[in-house]
Coordinates of C-alpha atoms and ligand atoms in Angstrom, one line a residue:
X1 CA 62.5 99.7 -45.2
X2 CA 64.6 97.0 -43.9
X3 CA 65.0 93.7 -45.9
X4 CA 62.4 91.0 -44.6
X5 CA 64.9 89.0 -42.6
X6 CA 66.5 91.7 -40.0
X7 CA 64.8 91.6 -36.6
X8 CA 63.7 94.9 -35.4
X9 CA 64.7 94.6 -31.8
X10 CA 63.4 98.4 -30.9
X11 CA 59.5 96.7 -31.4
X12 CA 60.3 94.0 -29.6
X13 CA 62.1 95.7 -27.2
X14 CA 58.8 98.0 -27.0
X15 CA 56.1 94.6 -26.2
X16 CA 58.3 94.3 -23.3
X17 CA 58.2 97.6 -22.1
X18 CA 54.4 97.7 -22.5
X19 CA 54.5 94.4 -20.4
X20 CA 56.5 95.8 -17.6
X21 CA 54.2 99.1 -18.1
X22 CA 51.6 96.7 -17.0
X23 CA 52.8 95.4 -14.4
X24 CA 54.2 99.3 -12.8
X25 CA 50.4 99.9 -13.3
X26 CA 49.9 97.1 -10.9
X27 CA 51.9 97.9 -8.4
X28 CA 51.4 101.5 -8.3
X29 CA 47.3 100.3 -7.5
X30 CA 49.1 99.0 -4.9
X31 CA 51.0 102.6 -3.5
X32 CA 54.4 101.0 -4.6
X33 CA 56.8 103.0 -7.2
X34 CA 59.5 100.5 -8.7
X35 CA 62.8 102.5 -8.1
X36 CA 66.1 102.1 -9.9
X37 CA 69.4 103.7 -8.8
X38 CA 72.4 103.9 -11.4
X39 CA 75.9 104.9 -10.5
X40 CA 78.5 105.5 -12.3
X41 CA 82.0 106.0 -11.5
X42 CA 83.9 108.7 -13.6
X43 CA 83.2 110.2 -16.9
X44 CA 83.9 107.1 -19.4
X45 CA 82.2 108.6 -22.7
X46 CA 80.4 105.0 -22.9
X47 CA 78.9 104.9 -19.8
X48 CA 77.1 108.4 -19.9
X49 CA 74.9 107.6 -22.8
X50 CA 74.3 104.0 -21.5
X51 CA 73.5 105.5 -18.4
X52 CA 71.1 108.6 -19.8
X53 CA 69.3 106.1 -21.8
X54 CA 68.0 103.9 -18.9
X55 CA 67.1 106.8 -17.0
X56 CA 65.6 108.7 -20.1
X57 CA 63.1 105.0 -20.5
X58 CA 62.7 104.7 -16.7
X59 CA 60.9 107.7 -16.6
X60 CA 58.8 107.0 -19.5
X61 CA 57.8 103.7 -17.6
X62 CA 57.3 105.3 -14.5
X63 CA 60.2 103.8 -12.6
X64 CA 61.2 106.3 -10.2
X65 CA 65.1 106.5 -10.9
X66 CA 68.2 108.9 -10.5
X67 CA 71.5 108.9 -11.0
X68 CA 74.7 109.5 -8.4
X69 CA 77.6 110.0 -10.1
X70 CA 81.1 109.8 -8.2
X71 CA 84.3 110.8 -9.5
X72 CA 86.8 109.1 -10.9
X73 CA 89.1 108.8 -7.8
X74 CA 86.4 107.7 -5.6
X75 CA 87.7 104.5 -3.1
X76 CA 86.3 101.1 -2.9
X77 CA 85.1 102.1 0.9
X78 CA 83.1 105.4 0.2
X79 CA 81.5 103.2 -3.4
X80 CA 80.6 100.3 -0.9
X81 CA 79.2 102.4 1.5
X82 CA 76.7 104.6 -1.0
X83 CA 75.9 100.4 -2.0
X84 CA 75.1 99.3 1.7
X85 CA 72.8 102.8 2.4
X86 CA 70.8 101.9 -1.0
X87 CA 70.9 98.1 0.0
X88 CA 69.0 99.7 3.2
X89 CA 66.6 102.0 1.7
X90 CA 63.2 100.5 0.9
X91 CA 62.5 102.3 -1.4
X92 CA 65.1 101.6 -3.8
X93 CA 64.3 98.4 -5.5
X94 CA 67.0 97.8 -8.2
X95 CA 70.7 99.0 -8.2
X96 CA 73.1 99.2 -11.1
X97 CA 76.8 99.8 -11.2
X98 CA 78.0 100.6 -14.8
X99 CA 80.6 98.9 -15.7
X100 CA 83.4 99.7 -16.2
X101 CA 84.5 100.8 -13.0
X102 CA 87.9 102.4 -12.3
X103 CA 91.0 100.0 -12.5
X104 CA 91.7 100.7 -8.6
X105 CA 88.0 99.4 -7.8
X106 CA 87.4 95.5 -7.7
X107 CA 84.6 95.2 -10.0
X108 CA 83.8 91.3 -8.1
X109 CA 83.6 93.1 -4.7
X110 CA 81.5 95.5 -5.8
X111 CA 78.9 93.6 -7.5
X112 CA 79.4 91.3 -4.6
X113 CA 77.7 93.6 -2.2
X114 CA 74.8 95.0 -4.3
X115 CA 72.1 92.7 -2.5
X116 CA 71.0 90.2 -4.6
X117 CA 67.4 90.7 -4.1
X118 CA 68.0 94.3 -5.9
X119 CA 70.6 93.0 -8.3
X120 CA 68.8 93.8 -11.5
X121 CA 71.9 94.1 -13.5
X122 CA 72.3 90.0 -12.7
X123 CA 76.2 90.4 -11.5
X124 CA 76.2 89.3 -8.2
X125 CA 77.3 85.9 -7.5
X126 CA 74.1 84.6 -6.2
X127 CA 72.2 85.5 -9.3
X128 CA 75.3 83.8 -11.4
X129 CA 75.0 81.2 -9.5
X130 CA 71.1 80.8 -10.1
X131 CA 71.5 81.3 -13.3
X132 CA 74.0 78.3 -14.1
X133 CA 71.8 76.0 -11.7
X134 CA 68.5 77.5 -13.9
X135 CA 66.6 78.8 -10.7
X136 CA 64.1 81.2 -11.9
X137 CA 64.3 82.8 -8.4
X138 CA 67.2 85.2 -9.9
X139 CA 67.8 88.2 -11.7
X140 CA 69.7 87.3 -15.4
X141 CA 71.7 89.9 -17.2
X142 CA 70.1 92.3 -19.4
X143 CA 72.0 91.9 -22.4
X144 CA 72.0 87.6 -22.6
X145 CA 68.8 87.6 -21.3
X146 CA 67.7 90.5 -24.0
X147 CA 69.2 88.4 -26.9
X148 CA 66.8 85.3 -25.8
X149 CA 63.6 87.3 -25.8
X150 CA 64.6 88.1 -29.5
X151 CA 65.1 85.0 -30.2
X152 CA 62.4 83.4 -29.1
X153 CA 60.0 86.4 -30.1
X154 CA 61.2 86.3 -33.7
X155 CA 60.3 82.5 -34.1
X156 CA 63.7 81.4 -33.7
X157 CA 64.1 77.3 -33.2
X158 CA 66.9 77.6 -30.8
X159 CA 66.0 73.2 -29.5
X160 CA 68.7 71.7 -30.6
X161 CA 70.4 73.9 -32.2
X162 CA 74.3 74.4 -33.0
X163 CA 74.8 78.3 -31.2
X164 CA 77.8 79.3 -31.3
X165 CA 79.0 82.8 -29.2
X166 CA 82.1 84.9 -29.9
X167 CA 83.5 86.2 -26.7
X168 CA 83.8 84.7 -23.1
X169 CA 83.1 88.5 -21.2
X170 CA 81.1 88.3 -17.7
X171 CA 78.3 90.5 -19.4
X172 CA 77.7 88.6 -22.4
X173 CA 79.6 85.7 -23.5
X174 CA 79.5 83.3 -20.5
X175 CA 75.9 84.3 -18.9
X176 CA 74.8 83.7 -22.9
X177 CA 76.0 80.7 -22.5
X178 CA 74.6 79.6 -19.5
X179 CA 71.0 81.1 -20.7
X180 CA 71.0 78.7 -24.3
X181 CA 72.3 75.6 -22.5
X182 CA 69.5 75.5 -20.5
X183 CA 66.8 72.8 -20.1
X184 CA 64.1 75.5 -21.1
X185 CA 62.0 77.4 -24.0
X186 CA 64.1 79.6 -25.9
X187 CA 66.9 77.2 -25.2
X188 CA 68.5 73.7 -25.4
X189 CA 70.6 74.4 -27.9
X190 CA 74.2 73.2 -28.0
X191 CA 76.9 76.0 -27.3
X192 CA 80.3 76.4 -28.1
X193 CA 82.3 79.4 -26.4
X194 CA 85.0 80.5 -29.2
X195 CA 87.5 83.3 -27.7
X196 CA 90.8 85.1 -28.3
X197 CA 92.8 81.3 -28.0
X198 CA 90.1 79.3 -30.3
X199 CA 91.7 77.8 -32.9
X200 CA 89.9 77.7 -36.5
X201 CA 87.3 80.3 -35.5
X202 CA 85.9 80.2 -38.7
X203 CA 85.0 76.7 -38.9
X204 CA 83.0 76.9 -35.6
X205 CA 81.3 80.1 -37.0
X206 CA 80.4 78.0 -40.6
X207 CA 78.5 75.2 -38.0
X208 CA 76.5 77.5 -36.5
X209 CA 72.5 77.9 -36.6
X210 CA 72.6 80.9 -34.4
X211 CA 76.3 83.2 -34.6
X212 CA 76.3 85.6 -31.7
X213 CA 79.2 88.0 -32.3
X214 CA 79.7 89.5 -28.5
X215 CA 84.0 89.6 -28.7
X216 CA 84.2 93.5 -29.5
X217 CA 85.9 93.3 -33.1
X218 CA 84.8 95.5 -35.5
X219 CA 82.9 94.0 -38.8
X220 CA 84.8 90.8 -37.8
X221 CA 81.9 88.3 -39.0
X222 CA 81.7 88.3 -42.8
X223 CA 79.7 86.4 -45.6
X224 CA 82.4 83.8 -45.8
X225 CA 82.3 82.5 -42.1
X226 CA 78.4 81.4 -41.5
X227 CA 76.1 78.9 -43.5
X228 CA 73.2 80.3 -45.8
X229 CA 70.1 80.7 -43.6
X230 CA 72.3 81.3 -39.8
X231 CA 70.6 83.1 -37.6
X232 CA 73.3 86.4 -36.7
X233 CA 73.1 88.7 -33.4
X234 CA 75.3 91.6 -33.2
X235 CA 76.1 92.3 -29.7
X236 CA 79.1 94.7 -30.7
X237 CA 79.6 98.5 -29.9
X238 CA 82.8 99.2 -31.4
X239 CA 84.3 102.9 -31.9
X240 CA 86.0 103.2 -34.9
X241 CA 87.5 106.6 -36.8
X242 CA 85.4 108.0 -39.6
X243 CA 86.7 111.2 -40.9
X244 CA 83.3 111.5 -42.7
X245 CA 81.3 111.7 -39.3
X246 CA 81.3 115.0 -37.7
X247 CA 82.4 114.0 -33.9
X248 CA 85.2 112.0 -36.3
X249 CA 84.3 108.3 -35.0
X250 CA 81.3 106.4 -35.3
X251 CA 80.1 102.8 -34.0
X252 CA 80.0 99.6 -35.6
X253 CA 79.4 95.8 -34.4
X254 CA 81.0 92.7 -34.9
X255 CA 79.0 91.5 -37.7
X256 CA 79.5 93.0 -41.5
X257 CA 76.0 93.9 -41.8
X258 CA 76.1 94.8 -45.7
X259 CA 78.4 91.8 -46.4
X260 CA 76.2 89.1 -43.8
X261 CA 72.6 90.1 -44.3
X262 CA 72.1 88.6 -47.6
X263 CA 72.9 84.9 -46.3
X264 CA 71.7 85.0 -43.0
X265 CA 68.0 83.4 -41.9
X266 CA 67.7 86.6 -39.6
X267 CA 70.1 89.2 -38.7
X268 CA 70.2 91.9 -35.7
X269 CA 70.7 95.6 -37.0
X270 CA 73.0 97.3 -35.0
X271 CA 72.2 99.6 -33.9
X272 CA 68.8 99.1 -33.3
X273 CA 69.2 94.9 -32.1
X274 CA 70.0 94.3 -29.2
X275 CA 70.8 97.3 -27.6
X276 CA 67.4 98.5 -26.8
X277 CA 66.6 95.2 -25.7
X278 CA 69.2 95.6 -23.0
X279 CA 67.4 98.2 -21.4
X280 CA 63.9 96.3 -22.0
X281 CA 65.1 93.7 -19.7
X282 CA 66.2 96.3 -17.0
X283 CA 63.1 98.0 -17.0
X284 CA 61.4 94.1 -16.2
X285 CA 63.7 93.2 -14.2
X286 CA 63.0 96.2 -11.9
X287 CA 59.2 95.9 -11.9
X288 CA 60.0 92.6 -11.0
X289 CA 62.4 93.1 -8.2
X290 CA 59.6 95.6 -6.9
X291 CA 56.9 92.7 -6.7
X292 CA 59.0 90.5 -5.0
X293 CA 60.1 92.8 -2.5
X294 CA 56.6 93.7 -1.9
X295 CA 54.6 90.3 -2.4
X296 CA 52.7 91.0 -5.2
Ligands
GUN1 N1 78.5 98.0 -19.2 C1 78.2 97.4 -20.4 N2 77.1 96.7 -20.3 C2 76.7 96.8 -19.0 C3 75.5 96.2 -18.3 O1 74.7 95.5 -18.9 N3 75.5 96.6 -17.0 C4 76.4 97.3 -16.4 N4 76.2 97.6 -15.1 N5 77.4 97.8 -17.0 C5 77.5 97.6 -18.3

């Protein structure tokens, strides 16, 4: 049994999927099967069980979904041109590249020409674009947009309040940003970016109302640096050795769980936070790329 104030983001990751179950129901009344194609470049250990676990939960929600995998020496041309044939095909209505892609690739040109319409990974300028003007009309990354659907489903007051996000990445930090600054529910809250050149981290962290740790530094966030009663997301996946684990490593976050919890208002386990909320918002944001590409 967890303690009362951790936020179990695997049953609110499951509400969504029962949502975006509905709405596959929908559109298969109407002949149309959402489909989702991953690819991933090379064999980085990450990306193959980030990339099984979508397709293992698009099946479940009837999204039909496969996988091409290309090799680690692939070129920019022959990625672009699998891109431009599923940009073509009708009946592909979402396309993710996992990142990361191979240092020879450019991973702006590539998520340049997934068409936004089938962006449902939210990395194409257009939908970056939407998202800092707040036009709906887009497709917001999974992970941000995950972390506000936990916030707002867990009761979290986020009007007004001081959020403060460690780590300016493209996946996380800055689209987090962008998504809590808004003039919207679940948002107008004042944000402060704090990276690798912030000074006095630790002061910004103590101000905080809602800490999310997204800068990839194991256990970095302890007791000492947050308020009694701050609201704590772990975004991290951090691999760290552990001679005790039998594939010697395991993962951690950025947040001290077992130092943090006690003093925080609500907490992310991790896992079990926001990772499966990640692939929660996938899953809608295909269903929802397959209504709009089919008028429903
Ligand atoms: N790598 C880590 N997170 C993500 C993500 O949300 N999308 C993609 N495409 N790659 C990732």
């Amino acid at each position: 049994m967890q303690p009362a104030n951790v936020i179990d983001g695997r049953a609110i990751a499951e509400q969504i999927h029962s949502e975006t179950s509905q709405k596959i129901a929908a559109l298969k009344s109407h002949g149309i099967i959402p489909g989702l194609v991953f690819i991933r470049v090379g064999d980085d250990a990450a990306s193959v069980v980030y990339v099984g676990m979508k397709e293992k939960m698009s099946v479940r929600l009837g999204i039909t979904s496969q996988t091409r995998v290309l090799p680690e020496q692939t070129t920019q041309e022959e990625l672009l041109e699998l891109i431009y044939k599923l940009n073509a095909d009708a009946s592909v209505h979402g396309i993710l590249v996992q990142a990361p892609l191979p240092d020879h690739i450019s991973q702006e040109i590539v998520y340049s020409s997934v068409k936004p319409e089938k962006d449902v990974d939210g990395f194409n300028p257009v939908n970056v674009g939407k998202l800092l003007l707040g036009d709906p009309t887009g497709f917001r990354p999974c992970t941000p947009a995950g972390i506000q659907e936990l916030l707002i489903r867990s009761g979290v007051n986020t009007e007004g309040a001081e959020a403060v996000i460690l780590g300016r990445g493209e996946i996380v930090g800055k689209p987090m940003a962008a998504i809590l600054c808004q003039k919207a529910k679940g948002a107008n809250a004042t944000v402060t970016i704090c990276h690798s050149r912030t000074r006095n981290i630790k002061e910004h962290c103590r101000r905080a109302d809602i800490l999310i740790a997204a800068m990839g530094n194991p256990k970095f966030v302890k007791a000492d640096m947050i308020k009694p009663g701050t609201v704590v997301i772990d975004v991290g996946v951090n691999r760290v050795p552990d001679s005790s684990a039998k594939s010697g490593s395991r993962i951690v976050g950025d947040v001290d769980f077992d130092d943090v919890q006690p003093i925080a208002g609500k907490i992310t386990p991790n896992p079990g936070g926001v990772g499966p909320m990640t692939i929660a918002m996938l899953m809608s944001n295909t269903a929802r790329a397959a209504e709009i590409a089919s008028g429903i």
